C-alpha positions as a Python dict, from the first residue, in 0.01 Angstrom:
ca = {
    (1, 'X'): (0, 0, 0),
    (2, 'X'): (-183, -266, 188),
    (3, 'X'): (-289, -164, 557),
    (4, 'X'): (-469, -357, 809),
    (5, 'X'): (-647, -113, 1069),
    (6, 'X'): (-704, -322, 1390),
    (7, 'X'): (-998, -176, 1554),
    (8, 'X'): (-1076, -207, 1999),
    (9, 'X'): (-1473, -231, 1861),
    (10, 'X'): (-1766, -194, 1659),
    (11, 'X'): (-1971, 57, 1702),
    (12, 'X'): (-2279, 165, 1479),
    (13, 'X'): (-2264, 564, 1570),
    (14, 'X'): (-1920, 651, 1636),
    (15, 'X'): (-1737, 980, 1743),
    (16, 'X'): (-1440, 1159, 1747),
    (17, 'X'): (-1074, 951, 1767),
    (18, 'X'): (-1281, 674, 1661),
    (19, 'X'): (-1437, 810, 1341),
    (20, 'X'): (-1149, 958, 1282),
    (21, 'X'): (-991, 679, 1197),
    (22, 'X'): (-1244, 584, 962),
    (23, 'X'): (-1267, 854, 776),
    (24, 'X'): (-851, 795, 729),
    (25, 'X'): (-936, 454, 633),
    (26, 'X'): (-1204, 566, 347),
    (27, 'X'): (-1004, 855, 185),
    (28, 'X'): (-686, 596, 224),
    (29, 'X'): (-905, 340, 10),
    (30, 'X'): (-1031, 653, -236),
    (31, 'X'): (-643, 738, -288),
    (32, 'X'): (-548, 407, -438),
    (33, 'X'): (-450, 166, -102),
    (34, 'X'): (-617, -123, 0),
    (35, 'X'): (-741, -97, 328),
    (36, 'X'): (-873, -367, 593),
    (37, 'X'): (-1065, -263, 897),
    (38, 'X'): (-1103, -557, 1134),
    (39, 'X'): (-1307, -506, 1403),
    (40, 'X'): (-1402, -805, 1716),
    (41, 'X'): (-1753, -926, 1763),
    (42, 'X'): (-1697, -849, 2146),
    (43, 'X'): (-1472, -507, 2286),
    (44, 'X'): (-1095, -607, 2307),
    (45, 'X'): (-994, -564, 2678),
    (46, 'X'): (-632, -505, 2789),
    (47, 'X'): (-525, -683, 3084),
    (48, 'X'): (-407, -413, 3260),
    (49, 'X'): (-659, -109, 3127),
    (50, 'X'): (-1056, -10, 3205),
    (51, 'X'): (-1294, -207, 2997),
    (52, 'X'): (-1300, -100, 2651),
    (53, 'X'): (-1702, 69, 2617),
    (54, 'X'): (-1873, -67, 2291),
    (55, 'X'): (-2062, 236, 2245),
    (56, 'X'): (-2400, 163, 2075),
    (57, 'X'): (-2568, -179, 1951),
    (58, 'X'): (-2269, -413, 1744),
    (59, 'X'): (-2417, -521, 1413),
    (60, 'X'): (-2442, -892, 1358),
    (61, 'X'): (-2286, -924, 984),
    (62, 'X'): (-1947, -973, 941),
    (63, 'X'): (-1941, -752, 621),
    (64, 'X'): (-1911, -403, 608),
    (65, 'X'): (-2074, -414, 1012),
    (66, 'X'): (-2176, -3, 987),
    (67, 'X'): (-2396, 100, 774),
    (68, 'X'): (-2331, 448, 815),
    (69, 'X'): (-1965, 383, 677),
    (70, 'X'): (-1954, 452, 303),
    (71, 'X'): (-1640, 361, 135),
    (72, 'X'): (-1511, 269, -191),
    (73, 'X'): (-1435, -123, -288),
    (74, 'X'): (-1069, -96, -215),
    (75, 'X'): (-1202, -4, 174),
    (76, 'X'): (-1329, -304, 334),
    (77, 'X'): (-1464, -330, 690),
    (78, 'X'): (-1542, -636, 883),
    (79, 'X'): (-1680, -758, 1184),
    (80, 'X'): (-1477, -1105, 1338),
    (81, 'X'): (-1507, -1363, 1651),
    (82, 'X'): (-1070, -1379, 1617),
    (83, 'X'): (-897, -1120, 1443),
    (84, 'X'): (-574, -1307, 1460),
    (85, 'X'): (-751, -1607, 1266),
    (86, 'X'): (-906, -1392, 1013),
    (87, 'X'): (-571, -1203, 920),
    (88, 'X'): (-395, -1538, 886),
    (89, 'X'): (-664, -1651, 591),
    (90, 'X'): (-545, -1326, 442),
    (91, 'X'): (-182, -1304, 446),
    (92, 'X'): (106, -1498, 475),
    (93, 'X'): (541, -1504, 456),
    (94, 'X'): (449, -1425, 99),
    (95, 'X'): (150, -1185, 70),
    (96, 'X'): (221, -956, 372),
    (97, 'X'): (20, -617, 461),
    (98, 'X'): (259, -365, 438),
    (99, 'X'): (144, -222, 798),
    (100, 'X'): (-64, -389, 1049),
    (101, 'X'): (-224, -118, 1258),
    (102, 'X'): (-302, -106, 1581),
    (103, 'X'): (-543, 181, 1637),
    (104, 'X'): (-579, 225, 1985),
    (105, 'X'): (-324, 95, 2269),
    (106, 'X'): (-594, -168, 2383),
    (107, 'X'): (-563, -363, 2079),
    (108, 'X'): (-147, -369, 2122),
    (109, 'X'): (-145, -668, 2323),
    (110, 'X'): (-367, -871, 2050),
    (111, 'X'): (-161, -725, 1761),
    (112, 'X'): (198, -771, 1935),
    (113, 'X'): (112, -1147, 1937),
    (114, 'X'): (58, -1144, 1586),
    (115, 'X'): (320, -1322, 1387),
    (116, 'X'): (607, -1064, 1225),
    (117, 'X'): (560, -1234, 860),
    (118, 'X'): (185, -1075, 854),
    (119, 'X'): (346, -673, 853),
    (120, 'X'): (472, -407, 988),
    (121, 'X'): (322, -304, 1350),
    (122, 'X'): (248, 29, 1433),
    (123, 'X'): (67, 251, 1664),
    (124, 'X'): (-189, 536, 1593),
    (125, 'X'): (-289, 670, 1930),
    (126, 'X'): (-550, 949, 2005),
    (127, 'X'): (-674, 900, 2366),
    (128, 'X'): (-480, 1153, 2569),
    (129, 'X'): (-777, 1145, 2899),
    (130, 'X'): (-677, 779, 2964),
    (131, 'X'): (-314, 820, 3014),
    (132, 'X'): (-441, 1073, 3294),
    (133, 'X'): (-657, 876, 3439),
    (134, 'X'): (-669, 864, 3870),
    (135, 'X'): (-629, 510, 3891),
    (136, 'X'): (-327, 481, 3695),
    (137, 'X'): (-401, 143, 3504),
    (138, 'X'): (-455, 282, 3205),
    (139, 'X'): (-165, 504, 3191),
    (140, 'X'): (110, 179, 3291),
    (141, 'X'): (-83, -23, 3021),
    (142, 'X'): (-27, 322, 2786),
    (143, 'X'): (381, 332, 2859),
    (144, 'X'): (354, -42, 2772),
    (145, 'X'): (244, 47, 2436),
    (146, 'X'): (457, 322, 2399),
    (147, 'X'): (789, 82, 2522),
    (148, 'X'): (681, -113, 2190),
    (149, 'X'): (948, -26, 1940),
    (150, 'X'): (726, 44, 1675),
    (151, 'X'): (651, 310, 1493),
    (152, 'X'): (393, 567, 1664),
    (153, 'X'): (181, 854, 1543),
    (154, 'X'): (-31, 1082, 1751),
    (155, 'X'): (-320, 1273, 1674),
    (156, 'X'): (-215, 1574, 1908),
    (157, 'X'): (57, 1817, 2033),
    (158, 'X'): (42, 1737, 2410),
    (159, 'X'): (14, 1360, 2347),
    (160, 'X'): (329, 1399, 2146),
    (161, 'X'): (526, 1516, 2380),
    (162, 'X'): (410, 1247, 2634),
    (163, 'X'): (498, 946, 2398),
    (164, 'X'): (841, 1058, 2332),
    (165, 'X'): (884, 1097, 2714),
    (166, 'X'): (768, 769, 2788),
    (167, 'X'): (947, 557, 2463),
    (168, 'X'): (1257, 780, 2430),
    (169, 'X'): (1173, 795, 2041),
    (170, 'X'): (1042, 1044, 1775),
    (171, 'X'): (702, 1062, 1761),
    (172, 'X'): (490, 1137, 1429),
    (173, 'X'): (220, 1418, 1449),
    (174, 'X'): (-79, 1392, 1259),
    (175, 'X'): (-275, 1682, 1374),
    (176, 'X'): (-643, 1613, 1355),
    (177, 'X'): (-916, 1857, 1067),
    (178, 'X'): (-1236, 1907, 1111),
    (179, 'X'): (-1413, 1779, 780),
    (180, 'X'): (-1528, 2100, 621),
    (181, 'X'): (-1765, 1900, 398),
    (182, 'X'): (-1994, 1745, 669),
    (183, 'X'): (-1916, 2043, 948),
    (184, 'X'): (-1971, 2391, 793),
    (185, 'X'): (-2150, 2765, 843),
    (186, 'X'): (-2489, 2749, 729),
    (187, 'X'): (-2687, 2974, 919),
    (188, 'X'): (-2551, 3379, 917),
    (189, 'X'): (-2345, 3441, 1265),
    (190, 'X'): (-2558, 3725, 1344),
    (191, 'X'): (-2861, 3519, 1250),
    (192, 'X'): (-3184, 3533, 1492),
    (193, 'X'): (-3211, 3205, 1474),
    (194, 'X'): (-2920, 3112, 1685),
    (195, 'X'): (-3061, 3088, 1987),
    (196, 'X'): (-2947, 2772, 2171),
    (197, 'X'): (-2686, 2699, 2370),
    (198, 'X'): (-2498, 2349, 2325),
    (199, 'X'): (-2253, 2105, 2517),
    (200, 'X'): (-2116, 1764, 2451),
    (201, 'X'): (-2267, 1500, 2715),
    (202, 'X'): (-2014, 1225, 2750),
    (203, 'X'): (-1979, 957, 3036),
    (204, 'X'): (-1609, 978, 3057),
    (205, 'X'): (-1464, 1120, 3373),
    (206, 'X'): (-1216, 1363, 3256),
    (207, 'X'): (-1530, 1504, 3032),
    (208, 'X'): (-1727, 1645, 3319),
    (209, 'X'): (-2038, 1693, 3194),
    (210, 'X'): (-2160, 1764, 3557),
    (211, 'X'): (-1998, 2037, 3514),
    (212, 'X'): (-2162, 2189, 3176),
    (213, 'X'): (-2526, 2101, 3371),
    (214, 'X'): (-2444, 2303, 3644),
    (215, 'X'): (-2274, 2590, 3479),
    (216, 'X'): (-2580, 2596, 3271),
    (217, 'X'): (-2821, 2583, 3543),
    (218, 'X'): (-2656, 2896, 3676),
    (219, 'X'): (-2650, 3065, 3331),
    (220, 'X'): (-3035, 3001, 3315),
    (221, 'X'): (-3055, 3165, 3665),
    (222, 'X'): (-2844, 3440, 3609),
    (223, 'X'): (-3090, 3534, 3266),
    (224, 'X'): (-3359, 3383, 3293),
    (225, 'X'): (-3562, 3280, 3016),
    (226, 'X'): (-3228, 3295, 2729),
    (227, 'X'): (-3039, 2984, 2792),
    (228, 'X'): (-3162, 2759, 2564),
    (229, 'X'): (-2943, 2425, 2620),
    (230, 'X'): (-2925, 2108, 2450),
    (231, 'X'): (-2655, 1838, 2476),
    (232, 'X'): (-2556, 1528, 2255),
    (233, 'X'): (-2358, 1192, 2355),
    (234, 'X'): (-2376, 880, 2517),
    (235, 'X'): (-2472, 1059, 2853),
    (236, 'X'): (-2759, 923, 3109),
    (237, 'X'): (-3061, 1080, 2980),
    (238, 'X'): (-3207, 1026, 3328),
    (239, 'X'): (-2913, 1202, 3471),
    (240, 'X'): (-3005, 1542, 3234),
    (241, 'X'): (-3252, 1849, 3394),
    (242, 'X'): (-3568, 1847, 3206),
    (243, 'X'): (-3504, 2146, 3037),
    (244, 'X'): (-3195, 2011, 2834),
    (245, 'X'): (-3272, 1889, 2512),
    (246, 'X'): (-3080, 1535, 2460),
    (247, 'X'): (-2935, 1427, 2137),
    (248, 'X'): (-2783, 1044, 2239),
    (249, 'X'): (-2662, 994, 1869),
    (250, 'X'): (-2748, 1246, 1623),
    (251, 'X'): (-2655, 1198, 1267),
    (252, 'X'): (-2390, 1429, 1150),
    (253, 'X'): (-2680, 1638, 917),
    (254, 'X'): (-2870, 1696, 1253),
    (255, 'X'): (-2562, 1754, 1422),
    (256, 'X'): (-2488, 1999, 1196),
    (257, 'X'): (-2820, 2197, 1202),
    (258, 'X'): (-2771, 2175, 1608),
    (259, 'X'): (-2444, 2347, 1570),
    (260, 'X'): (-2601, 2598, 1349),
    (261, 'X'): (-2886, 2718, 1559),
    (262, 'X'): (-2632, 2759, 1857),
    (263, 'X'): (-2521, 3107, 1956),
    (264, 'X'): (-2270, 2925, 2227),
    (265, 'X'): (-2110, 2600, 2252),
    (266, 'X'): (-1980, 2508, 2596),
    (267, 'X'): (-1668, 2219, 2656),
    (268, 'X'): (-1647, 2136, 3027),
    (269, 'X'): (-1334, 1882, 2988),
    (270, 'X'): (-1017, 1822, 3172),
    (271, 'X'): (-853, 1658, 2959),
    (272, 'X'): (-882, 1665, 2565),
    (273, 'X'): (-684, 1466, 2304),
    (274, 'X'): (-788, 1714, 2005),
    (275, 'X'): (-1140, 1837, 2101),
    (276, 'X'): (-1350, 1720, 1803),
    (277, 'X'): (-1709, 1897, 1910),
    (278, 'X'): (-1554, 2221, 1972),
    (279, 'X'): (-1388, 2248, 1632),
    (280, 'X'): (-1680, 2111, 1461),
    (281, 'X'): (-1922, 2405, 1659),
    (282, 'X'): (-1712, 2651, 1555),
    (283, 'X'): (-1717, 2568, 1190),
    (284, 'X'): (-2080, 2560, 1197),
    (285, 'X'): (-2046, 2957, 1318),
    (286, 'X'): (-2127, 2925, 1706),
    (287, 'X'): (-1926, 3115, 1941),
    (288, 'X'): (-1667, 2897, 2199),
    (289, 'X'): (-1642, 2896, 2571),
    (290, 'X'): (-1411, 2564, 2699),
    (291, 'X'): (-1193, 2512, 2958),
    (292, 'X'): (-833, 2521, 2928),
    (293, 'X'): (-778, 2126, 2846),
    (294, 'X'): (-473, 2117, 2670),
    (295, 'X'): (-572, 1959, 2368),
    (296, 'X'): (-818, 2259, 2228),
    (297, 'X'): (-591, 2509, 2281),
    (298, 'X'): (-483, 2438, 1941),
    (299, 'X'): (-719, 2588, 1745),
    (300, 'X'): (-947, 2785, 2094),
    (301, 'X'): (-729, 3092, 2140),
    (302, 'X'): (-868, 3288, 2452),
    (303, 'X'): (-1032, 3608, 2354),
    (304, 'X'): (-936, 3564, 1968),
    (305, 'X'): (-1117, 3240, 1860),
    (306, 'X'): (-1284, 3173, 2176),
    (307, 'X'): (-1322, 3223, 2528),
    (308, 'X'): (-1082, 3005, 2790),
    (309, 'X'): (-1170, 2904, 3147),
    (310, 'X'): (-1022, 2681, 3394),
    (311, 'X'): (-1118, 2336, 3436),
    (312, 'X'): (-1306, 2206, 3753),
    (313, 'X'): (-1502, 2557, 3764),
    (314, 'X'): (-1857, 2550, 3699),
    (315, 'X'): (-1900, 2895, 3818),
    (316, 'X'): (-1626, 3072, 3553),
    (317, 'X'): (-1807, 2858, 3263),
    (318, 'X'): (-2123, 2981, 3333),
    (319, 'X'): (-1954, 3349, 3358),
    (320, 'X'): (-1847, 3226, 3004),
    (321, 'X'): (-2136, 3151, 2886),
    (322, 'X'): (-2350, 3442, 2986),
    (323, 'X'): (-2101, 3689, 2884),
    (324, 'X'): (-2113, 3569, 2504),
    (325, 'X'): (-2436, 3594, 2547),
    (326, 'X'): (-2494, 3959, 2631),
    (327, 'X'): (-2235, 4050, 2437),
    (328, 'X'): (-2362, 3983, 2064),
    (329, 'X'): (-2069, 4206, 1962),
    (330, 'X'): (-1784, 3986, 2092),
    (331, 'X'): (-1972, 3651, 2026),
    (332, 'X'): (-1969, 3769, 1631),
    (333, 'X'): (-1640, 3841, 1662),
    (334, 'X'): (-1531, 3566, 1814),
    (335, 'X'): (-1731, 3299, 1632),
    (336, 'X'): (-1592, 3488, 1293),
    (337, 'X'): (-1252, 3457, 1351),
    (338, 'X'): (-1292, 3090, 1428),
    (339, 'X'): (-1501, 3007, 1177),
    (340, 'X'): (-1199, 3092, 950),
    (341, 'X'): (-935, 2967, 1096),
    (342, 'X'): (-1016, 2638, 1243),
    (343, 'X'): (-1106, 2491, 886),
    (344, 'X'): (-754, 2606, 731),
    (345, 'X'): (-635, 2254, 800),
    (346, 'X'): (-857, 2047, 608),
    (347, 'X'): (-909, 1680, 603),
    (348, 'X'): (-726, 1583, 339),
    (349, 'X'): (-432, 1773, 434),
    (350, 'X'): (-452, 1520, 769),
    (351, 'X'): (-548, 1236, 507),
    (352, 'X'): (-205, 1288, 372),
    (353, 'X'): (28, 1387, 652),
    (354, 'X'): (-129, 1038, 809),
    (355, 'X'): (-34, 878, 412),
    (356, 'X'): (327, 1040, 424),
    (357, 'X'): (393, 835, 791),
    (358, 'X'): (237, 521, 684),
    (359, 'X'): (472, 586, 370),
    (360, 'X'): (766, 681, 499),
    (361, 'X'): (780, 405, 815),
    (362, 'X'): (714, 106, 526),
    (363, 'X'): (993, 276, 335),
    (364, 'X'): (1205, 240, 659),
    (365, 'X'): (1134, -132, 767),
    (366, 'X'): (1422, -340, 696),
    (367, 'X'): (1130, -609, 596),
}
C-alpha cells in the first residue's frame, strides 16, 4: 500500500497526536507499505481556524527534516515549499497513492484541492480541544472537514461520537497505546526515590496549566517542604514559580526517568483528545490525579486507576494531590493497578487497527 501522510508542520520535538502519527507512519513503513510524510516549510493555516503553532525550530533540509525520526527506507519524510507540487512529481492518472492523508483538519482545505487521480482522501483526526474552542472558528472549520465525504478515523471515543454527529456517517476508531517500549516502570512503586510531583505545561487554553501551578502552590502550602514539582512542554518558562523545575522538550529517555522519580502526576485539562502524558506517567509507575476531561477517562478510572476531579478547580486538584501523597497505601495501589492495565493495548495493536482502516477504505473506493 502506498500512503501519503499530509502533515499541518514540521516540528523537531513533537508530542502527542502529532507523534502519534509518526510513529503510525514508521511501523506502517516496517510492515511492508511505502509511506510519504510531506510536511510545508511554513505551518498550513486554514482560512477559517487559529493559526496552526510550529512548535520548535523547522529544520532547513528537505530530507528526512527530524532527526529524531528513525524509520526504515520504505518511510520517507520530507520537508516542501508546495506540497501540491511535490506530490504531482510523484504520482500521476497512472501511479496513484492508494490514500492521500490528511492528518489534521487544517491541512483538508490544501488536500481537497488536490486532483482525484493522485488517491484516495481521507481524514485522521485527533484534536478534540479545538472543536471546543470559545470562539467557535475552529469548530465551523472542524464540521467543514467532517461534511467532506471521505473516509474518517478518530483517535478517541468522545471525538467519535462528535464526527458522526456532525457528518451523519460511521466513523472509524483507532484508539490511541501508549508505546510500552519507550514509556515503561523502571523504578519500584514503593521506591524512595519517587519523590517528585509532575504536570504537563502546555500553552493551549483548554490545558490550563494555571491551574496545575496553583493547585500545586497550595499543595506545597498545605505540606510544606514534600511537593516536589516539575513540569515539561512548550509553556512560558517566565510564566513558571521558581520552585518548578521546567523541562521545555525533554527527550523521551529523560522523560521517562522524570516519570519514574514521580510519586504523582497531575493533568489540569478541560478538554482531552486521548491524554498522552497521563498514560505515559502511569506506565512509568506514578500515581494519577486529572480532571474529569473526557478523553482520559478511558484508561483514568476514579479510585481504581486513578484519582478524578472536576475541571476548572484548582482547589479539588490540590486536595488530589496531597491526598496521594499522605496516603502511600492508596498511591501504590492506585499506581499498580494502572501500571497494568493502561499498557494492555499496545502500539502495535493501534499500528494495526489504524492498517485494517487504511485497508479496508482502499478496498472500498470504487477507484
Amino acid at each position: 500500500m502506498r500512503v501519503a501522510f499530509i502533515m499541518a508542520r514540521a516540528s523537531s520535538a513533537p508530542i502527542g497526536a502529532l507523534k502519534t502519527v509518526y510513529s503510525y507512519a514508521s511501523r506502517l513503513g516496517e510492515r511492508g507499505h511505502d509511506i510519504l510524510l510531506v510536511h510545508p516549510r511554513r505551518p498550513v493555516r486554514h482560512p477559517l481556524g487559529p493559526p496552526t503553532r510550529a512548535a520548535a525550530p523547522i529544520m532547513p533540509a528537505d530530507a528526512h527534516p527530524h532527526p529524531w525520526f528513525s524509520a526504515g527506507p520504505r518511510t520517507r519524510s520530507v520537508l516542501v515549499s508546495d506540497p501540491a507540487d511535490f506530490l504531482h512529481t510523484l504520482s500521476g492518472p497512472h501511479d496513484p497513492f492508494d490514500v492521500v492523508l490528511a492528518t489534521t483538519w487544517q491541512v483538508v482545505p490544501l488536500v481537497a484541492a488536490l486532483p482525484a487521480y493522485l488517491g484516495l482522501k481521507a481524514l485522521f483526526l485527533q484534536d478534540y480541544e479545538s472543536y471546543l474552542r470559545p470562539d467557535g472558528a475552529a469548530r465551523e472549520a472542524m464540521e467543514a472537514a467532517m461534511r467532506t465525504g471521505w473516509p474518517i478515523a478518530v483517535g478517541a471515543r468522545r471525538l467519535r461520537s462528535i464526527v458522526e454527529n456532525v457528518s451523519g456517517a460511521p466513523c472509524a476508531l483507532v484508539e490511541c497505546a501508549v508505546d510500552s517500549s519507550t514509556f515503561f516502570l523502571r523504578t519500584p512503586i514503593d521506591s524512595a526515590e519517587r519523590v517528585l510531583v509532575g504536570f504537563p505545561a502546555r500553552r493551549e487554553w483548554s490545558k490550563r496549566t494555571g491551574d496545575a501551578i496553583t493547585a500545586l502552590e497550595l499543595a506545597r502550602e498545605a505540606r510544606p517542604g514534600v511537593v516536589r514539582a516539575w513540569c515539561f512542554g512548550a509553556y512560558d518558562a517566565d510564566r513558571l514559580p521558581f520552585w518548578i523545575e521546567h523541562h521545555p522538550g525533554p527527550s523521551d529517555a529523560r522523560l521517562r526517568g522524570l516519570y519514574n522519580r514521580s510519586a504523582v502526576f497531575a493533568v489540569p485539562s478541560e478538554y482531552e483528545g486521548f491524554g498522552f502524558p497521563g498514560a505515559e506517567a502511569m506506565a512509568c509507575g506514578a500515581a494519577l490525579v486529572t480532571t474529569r476531561n473526557h478523553g482520559m477517562e478511558s484508561y483514568a478510572e476514579h479510585d481504581r486507576t486513578a484519582l478524578l476531579c472536576p475541571p476548572r478547580d484548582p482547589e479539588a486538584l490540590a486536595e488530589g494531590v496531597v491526598r496521594l501523597l499522605d496516603d502511600a497505601a492508596l498511591r501504590h495501589r492506585l499506581a499498580r493497578t494502572a501500571v497494568k492495565e493502561v499498557v494492555q493495548r499496545t502500539m502495535d495493536d493501534a499500528v494495526s487497527d489504524f492498517e485494517t482502516w487504511l485497508l479496508t477504505i482502499r478496498e472500498a473506493s470504487p477507484r
